[in-house]
PDB file of C-alpha atoms in Angstrom:
ATOM      1  CA  UNK A   1       0.868   0.548  -0.136  1.00 89.00           C
ATOM      2  CA  UNK A   2       2.225   2.401  -1.325  1.00 89.00           C
ATOM      3  CA  UNK A   3       0.217   5.493  -2.153  1.00 90.00           C
ATOM      4  CA  UNK A   4      -2.227   4.993   1.876  1.00 89.00           C
ATOM      5  CA  UNK A   5      -1.409   8.190   4.072  1.00 86.00           C
ATOM      6  CA  UNK A   6      -3.515   9.781   6.011  1.00 85.00           C
ATOM      7  CA  UNK A   7      -2.832  13.912   5.757  1.00 83.00           C
ATOM      8  CA  UNK A   8      -2.328  15.961   8.161  1.00 85.00           C
ATOM      9  CA  UNK A   9      -0.918  18.611   5.964  1.00 84.00           C
ATOM     10  CA  UNK A  10      -3.509  20.149   3.471  1.00 81.00           C
ATOM     11  CA  UNK A  11      -0.952  22.544   1.612  1.00 83.00           C
ATOM     12  CA  UNK A  12       1.395  19.459   0.849  1.00 86.00           C
ATOM     13  CA  UNK A  13       1.034  17.958  -3.329  1.00 86.00           C
ATOM     14  CA  UNK A  14       0.037  14.416  -3.212  1.00 87.00           C
ATOM     15  CA  UNK A  15       0.398  13.539  -7.400  1.00 88.00           C
ATOM     16  CA  UNK A  16      -2.622  11.930  -8.851  1.00 86.00           C
ATOM     17  CA  UNK A  17      -5.083  13.289  -6.508  1.00 85.00           C
ATOM     18  CA  UNK A  18      -8.297  14.332  -7.462  1.00 87.00           C
ATOM     19  CA  UNK A  19     -10.323  17.438  -6.750  1.00 88.00           C
ATOM     20  CA  UNK A  20     -13.618  16.668  -5.150  1.00 90.00           C
ATOM     21  CA  UNK A  21     -16.680  19.057  -6.217  1.00 93.00           C
ATOM     22  CA  UNK A  22     -19.958  20.197  -5.041  1.00 95.00           C
ATOM     23  CA  UNK A  23     -22.471  21.763  -6.473  1.00 95.00           C
ATOM     24  CA  UNK A  24     -22.531  25.907  -6.715  1.00 95.00           C
ATOM     25  CA  UNK A  25     -25.655  28.142  -5.802  1.00 94.00           C
ATOM     26  CA  UNK A  26     -26.728  29.152  -9.424  1.00 95.00           C
ATOM     27  CA  UNK A  27     -25.015  26.268 -10.929  1.00 96.00           C
ATOM     28  CA  UNK A  28     -22.167  24.755 -11.784  1.00 96.00           C
ATOM     29  CA  UNK A  29     -19.479  23.015  -9.584  1.00 95.00           C
ATOM     30  CA  UNK A  30     -17.085  24.381  -6.927  1.00 94.00           C
ATOM     31  CA  UNK A  31     -14.417  22.701  -5.890  1.00 93.00           C
ATOM     32  CA  UNK A  32     -14.982  21.272  -1.611  1.00 92.00           C
ATOM     33  CA  UNK A  33     -11.390  19.423  -0.239  1.00 86.00           C
ATOM     34  CA  UNK A  34     -10.819  19.242   3.459  1.00 80.00           C
ATOM     35  CA  UNK A  35      -7.848  21.885   3.994  1.00 77.00           C
ATOM     36  CA  UNK A  36      -7.450  21.355   7.836  1.00 74.00           C
ATOM     37  CA  UNK A  37      -4.668  19.074   9.612  1.00 74.00           C
ATOM     38  CA  UNK A  38      -6.781  16.966  11.471  1.00 73.00           C
ATOM     39  CA  UNK A  39      -6.708  12.877  10.697  1.00 73.00           C
ATOM     40  CA  UNK A  40      -8.354   9.731  12.315  1.00 72.00           C
ATOM     41  CA  UNK A  41     -12.107  10.087  11.056  1.00 72.00           C
ATOM     42  CA  UNK A  42     -11.161  11.804   8.384  1.00 79.00           C
ATOM     43  CA  UNK A  43      -8.387  12.255   5.825  1.00 79.00           C
ATOM     44  CA  UNK A  44      -7.233   8.607   4.845  1.00 84.00           C
ATOM     45  CA  UNK A  45      -5.534   9.018   1.171  1.00 86.00           C
ATOM     46  CA  UNK A  46      -5.986   5.800  -0.742  1.00 90.00           C
ATOM     47  CA  UNK A  47      -6.621   4.467  -4.357  1.00 91.00           C
ATOM     48  CA  UNK A  48      -8.304   1.430  -5.245  1.00 90.00           C
ATOM     49  CA  UNK A  49      -5.570  -0.296  -6.157  1.00 93.00           C
ATOM     50  CA  UNK A  50      -4.253   0.193  -2.564  1.00 94.00           C
ATOM     51  CA  UNK A  51      -8.205  -0.648  -1.587  1.00 93.00           C
ATOM     52  CA  UNK A  52      -7.429  -4.820  -3.397  1.00 93.00           C
ATOM     53  CA  UNK A  53      -4.215  -4.931  -1.180  1.00 95.00           C
ATOM     54  CA  UNK A  54      -6.068  -4.187   1.530  1.00 93.00           C
ATOM     55  CA  UNK A  55      -8.877  -6.208   0.610  1.00 94.00           C
ATOM     56  CA  UNK A  56      -6.688  -9.150   0.046  1.00 95.00           C
ATOM     57  CA  UNK A  57      -4.899  -8.604   3.806  1.00 94.00           C
ATOM     58  CA  UNK A  58      -8.337  -9.754   4.892  1.00 93.00           C
ATOM     59  CA  UNK A  59      -7.164 -13.389   3.045  1.00 93.00           C
ATOM     60  CA  UNK A  60      -3.495 -13.416   3.076  1.00 95.00           C
ATOM     61  CA  UNK A  61      -2.590 -11.854   7.383  1.00 95.00           C
ATOM     62  CA  UNK A  62       0.592 -11.032   6.622  1.00 95.00           C
ATOM     63  CA  UNK A  63      -0.125  -7.646   8.244  1.00 94.00           C
ATOM     64  CA  UNK A  64      -1.323  -8.187  11.923  1.00 94.00           C
ATOM     65  CA  UNK A  65      -1.661 -11.593  11.900  1.00 95.00           C
ATOM     66  CA  UNK A  66      -4.830 -13.787  13.145  1.00 95.00           C
ATOM     67  CA  UNK A  67      -5.349 -12.098  15.938  1.00 95.00           C
ATOM     68  CA  UNK A  68      -5.586  -8.900  14.694  1.00 95.00           C
ATOM     69  CA  UNK A  69      -7.739  -9.592  12.032  1.00 93.00           C
ATOM     70  CA  UNK A  70      -9.943 -11.310  13.885  1.00 94.00           C
ATOM     71  CA  UNK A  71     -10.252  -7.882  16.402  1.00 94.00           C
ATOM     72  CA  UNK A  72     -10.497  -5.837  13.653  1.00 94.00           C
ATOM     73  CA  UNK A  73     -13.479  -8.179  12.846  1.00 95.00           C
ATOM     74  CA  UNK A  74     -15.296  -8.167  16.490  1.00 96.00           C
ATOM     75  CA  UNK A  75     -18.439  -6.398  16.867  1.00 96.00           C
ATOM     76  CA  UNK A  76     -18.237  -4.178  19.700  1.00 96.00           C
ATOM     77  CA  UNK A  77     -20.610  -4.718  23.060  1.00 97.00           C
ATOM     78  CA  UNK A  78     -22.481  -2.374  25.312  1.00 97.00           C
ATOM     79  CA  UNK A  79     -22.250  -2.183  29.503  1.00 98.00           C
ATOM     80  CA  UNK A  80     -26.290  -4.087  29.112  1.00 98.00           C
ATOM     81  CA  UNK A  81     -24.731  -7.565  26.464  1.00 97.00           C
ATOM     82  CA  UNK A  82     -26.139  -5.514  23.548  1.00 97.00           C
ATOM     83  CA  UNK A  83     -23.939  -6.612  20.805  1.00 95.00           C
ATOM     84  CA  UNK A  84     -23.948  -3.615  18.844  1.00 96.00           C
ATOM     85  CA  UNK A  85     -22.985  -3.633  14.189  1.00 95.00           C
ATOM     86  CA  UNK A  86     -19.575  -1.757  14.777  1.00 95.00           C
ATOM     87  CA  UNK A  87     -16.208  -3.874  15.052  1.00 96.00           C
ATOM     88  CA  UNK A  88     -12.773  -2.275  15.316  1.00 92.00           C
ATOM     89  CA  UNK A  89     -13.076   0.316  12.911  1.00 89.00           C
ATOM     90  CA  UNK A  90     -15.390  -2.012  10.733  1.00 94.00           C
ATOM     91  CA  UNK A  91     -19.195  -2.862   9.716  1.00 95.00           C
ATOM     92  CA  UNK A  92     -20.230  -5.703  10.086  1.00 96.00           C
ATOM     93  CA  UNK A  93     -24.095  -7.213   8.939  1.00 93.00           C
ATOM     94  CA  UNK A  94     -25.915  -8.904   6.521  1.00 90.00           C
ATOM     95  CA  UNK A  95     -27.332  -7.850   2.815  1.00 85.00           C
ATOM     96  CA  UNK A  96     -29.305 -10.010   1.338  1.00 82.00           C
ATOM     97  CA  UNK A  97     -28.246 -13.243   3.831  1.00 87.00           C
ATOM     98  CA  UNK A  98     -25.021 -12.862   3.203  1.00 88.00           C
ATOM     99  CA  UNK A  99     -22.361 -11.737   5.843  1.00 92.00           C
ATOM    100  CA  UNK A 100     -20.983  -8.217   5.070  1.00 92.00           C
ATOM    101  CA  UNK A 101     -17.863  -6.292   6.472  1.00 95.00           C
ATOM    102  CA  UNK A 102     -17.014  -3.100   5.570  1.00 94.00           C
ATOM    103  CA  UNK A 103     -17.116   1.277   5.842  1.00 93.00           C
ATOM    104  CA  UNK A 104     -17.506   3.873   4.207  1.00 91.00           C
ATOM    105  CA  UNK A 105     -16.844   7.428   4.899  1.00 90.00           C
ATOM    106  CA  UNK A 106     -17.549  11.113   3.491  1.00 90.00           C
ATOM    107  CA  UNK A 107     -16.051  14.264   3.933  1.00 89.00           C
ATOM    108  CA  UNK A 108     -16.114  17.769   2.146  1.00 89.00           C
ATOM    109  CA  UNK A 109     -17.054  16.758  -1.287  1.00 92.00           C
ATOM    110  CA  UNK A 110     -15.158  13.158  -0.865  1.00 91.00           C
ATOM    111  CA  UNK A 111     -17.105   9.664  -0.628  1.00 93.00           C
ATOM    112  CA  UNK A 112     -16.763   6.157  -0.467  1.00 92.00           C
ATOM    113  CA  UNK A 113     -17.754   2.247   0.465  1.00 92.00           C
ATOM    114  CA  UNK A 114     -16.021  -0.616   0.894  1.00 93.00           C
ATOM    115  CA  UNK A 115     -18.243  -3.750   1.277  1.00 92.00           C
ATOM    116  CA  UNK A 116     -16.969  -7.135   1.267  1.00 92.00           C
ATOM    117  CA  UNK A 117     -18.749 -10.238   1.248  1.00 90.00           C
ATOM    118  CA  UNK A 118     -16.204 -12.717   3.454  1.00 93.00           C
ATOM    119  CA  UNK A 119     -17.285 -16.111   2.097  1.00 91.00           C
ATOM    120  CA  UNK A 120     -18.262 -15.180  -1.372  1.00 87.00           C
ATOM    121  CA  UNK A 121     -14.965 -13.809  -1.453  1.00 87.00           C
ATOM    122  CA  UNK A 122     -16.039 -10.930  -3.441  1.00 87.00           C
ATOM    123  CA  UNK A 123     -15.237  -6.919  -1.838  1.00 90.00           C
ATOM    124  CA  UNK A 124     -16.599  -3.546  -3.874  1.00 89.00           C
ATOM    125  CA  UNK A 125     -14.590  -0.271  -3.265  1.00 91.00           C
ATOM    126  CA  UNK A 126     -15.893   3.130  -4.376  1.00 90.00           C
ATOM    127  CA  UNK A 127     -14.553   6.211  -4.447  1.00 92.00           C
ATOM    128  CA  UNK A 128     -16.421   9.152  -5.614  1.00 93.00           C
ATOM    129  CA  UNK A 129     -15.104  13.016  -5.680  1.00 93.00           C
ATOM    130  CA  UNK A 130     -18.633  14.528  -5.974  1.00 94.00           C
ATOM    131  CA  UNK A 131     -20.306  15.154  -2.814  1.00 94.00           C
ATOM    132  CA  UNK A 132     -24.179  14.359  -3.897  1.00 93.00           C
ATOM    133  CA  UNK A 133     -22.356  10.786  -4.897  1.00 92.00           C
ATOM    134  CA  UNK A 134     -23.968   8.188  -2.840  1.00 90.00           C
ATOM    135  CA  UNK A 135     -21.107   4.910  -3.533  1.00 89.00           C
ATOM    136  CA  UNK A 136     -23.873   2.762  -0.981  1.00 83.00           C
ATOM    137  CA  UNK A 137     -26.423   3.311  -3.202  1.00 78.00           C
ATOM    138  CA  UNK A 138     -24.135   2.590  -6.405  1.00 72.00           C
ATOM    139  CA  UNK A 139     -22.693  -0.914  -4.784  1.00 67.00           C
ATOM    140  CA  UNK A 140     -27.160  -1.885  -4.071  1.00 69.00           C
ATOM    141  CA  UNK A 141     -26.655  -1.590  -8.463  1.00 68.00           C
ATOM    142  CA  UNK A 142     -23.992  -3.685  -7.911  1.00 66.00           C
ATOM    143  CA  UNK A 143     -23.946  -7.173  -9.564  1.00 62.00           C
ATOM    144  CA  UNK A 144     -24.103  -8.302  -5.877  1.00 61.00           C
ATOM    145  CA  UNK A 145     -27.689  -7.294  -6.063  1.00 60.00           C
ATOM    146  CA  UNK A 146     -28.743  -8.986  -9.741  1.00 54.00           C
ATOM    147  CA  UNK A 147     -27.906 -12.039  -8.793  1.00 57.00           C
ATOM    148  CA  UNK A 148     -30.098 -14.714  -9.408  1.00 50.00           C
ATOM    149  CA  UNK A 149     -31.730 -17.318  -6.652  1.00 42.00           C
ATOM    150  CA  UNK A 150     -31.092 -20.547  -6.704  1.00 41.00           C
ATOM    151  CA  UNK A 151     -29.839 -23.228  -3.733  1.00 38.00           C
ATOM    152  CA  UNK A 152     -25.894 -22.179  -3.687  1.00 48.00           C
ATOM    153  CA  UNK A 153     -25.106 -21.070  -0.071  1.00 50.00           C
ATOM    154  CA  UNK A 154     -22.498 -18.491  -1.958  1.00 52.00           C
ATOM    155  CA  UNK A 155     -25.697 -17.068  -4.296  1.00 47.00           C
ATOM    156  CA  UNK A 156     -27.941 -14.235  -2.250  1.00 47.00           C
ATOM    157  CA  UNK A 157     -31.339 -15.378  -0.665  1.00 48.00           C
TER     158      UNK A 157
END
């Protein structure tokens, strides 16, 4: 993952960086990028290629090993015993009866969504640079939503 970093200097030039946009009142577009030097809940710069490498680590477990990967997928539990759908930085759940792991994000004009179907070894990454984009909806229009229904355990129900 050579092109991924937390961006803590908004003046730093990043090779091949895209600008993000949002509609301008009265028509047209304007640039909409974060201009602050904080990170954590924001400012993760990455590429589709690096996301593919990160996704493959869920299978290979080369970085972090089995224990770290298991912890990342362990949902939190409240004091009253209620299990959350949020694990260590990842949302765990189901889509059409299939297990999912993922996370989305939005800041300024950037939007993103990542969803894994671990049992099917299928992952979808959507990175957008327009403030009105909805990458989660784009995933709903993906091939996973139109798989034929059959008795195979690896197909949506």
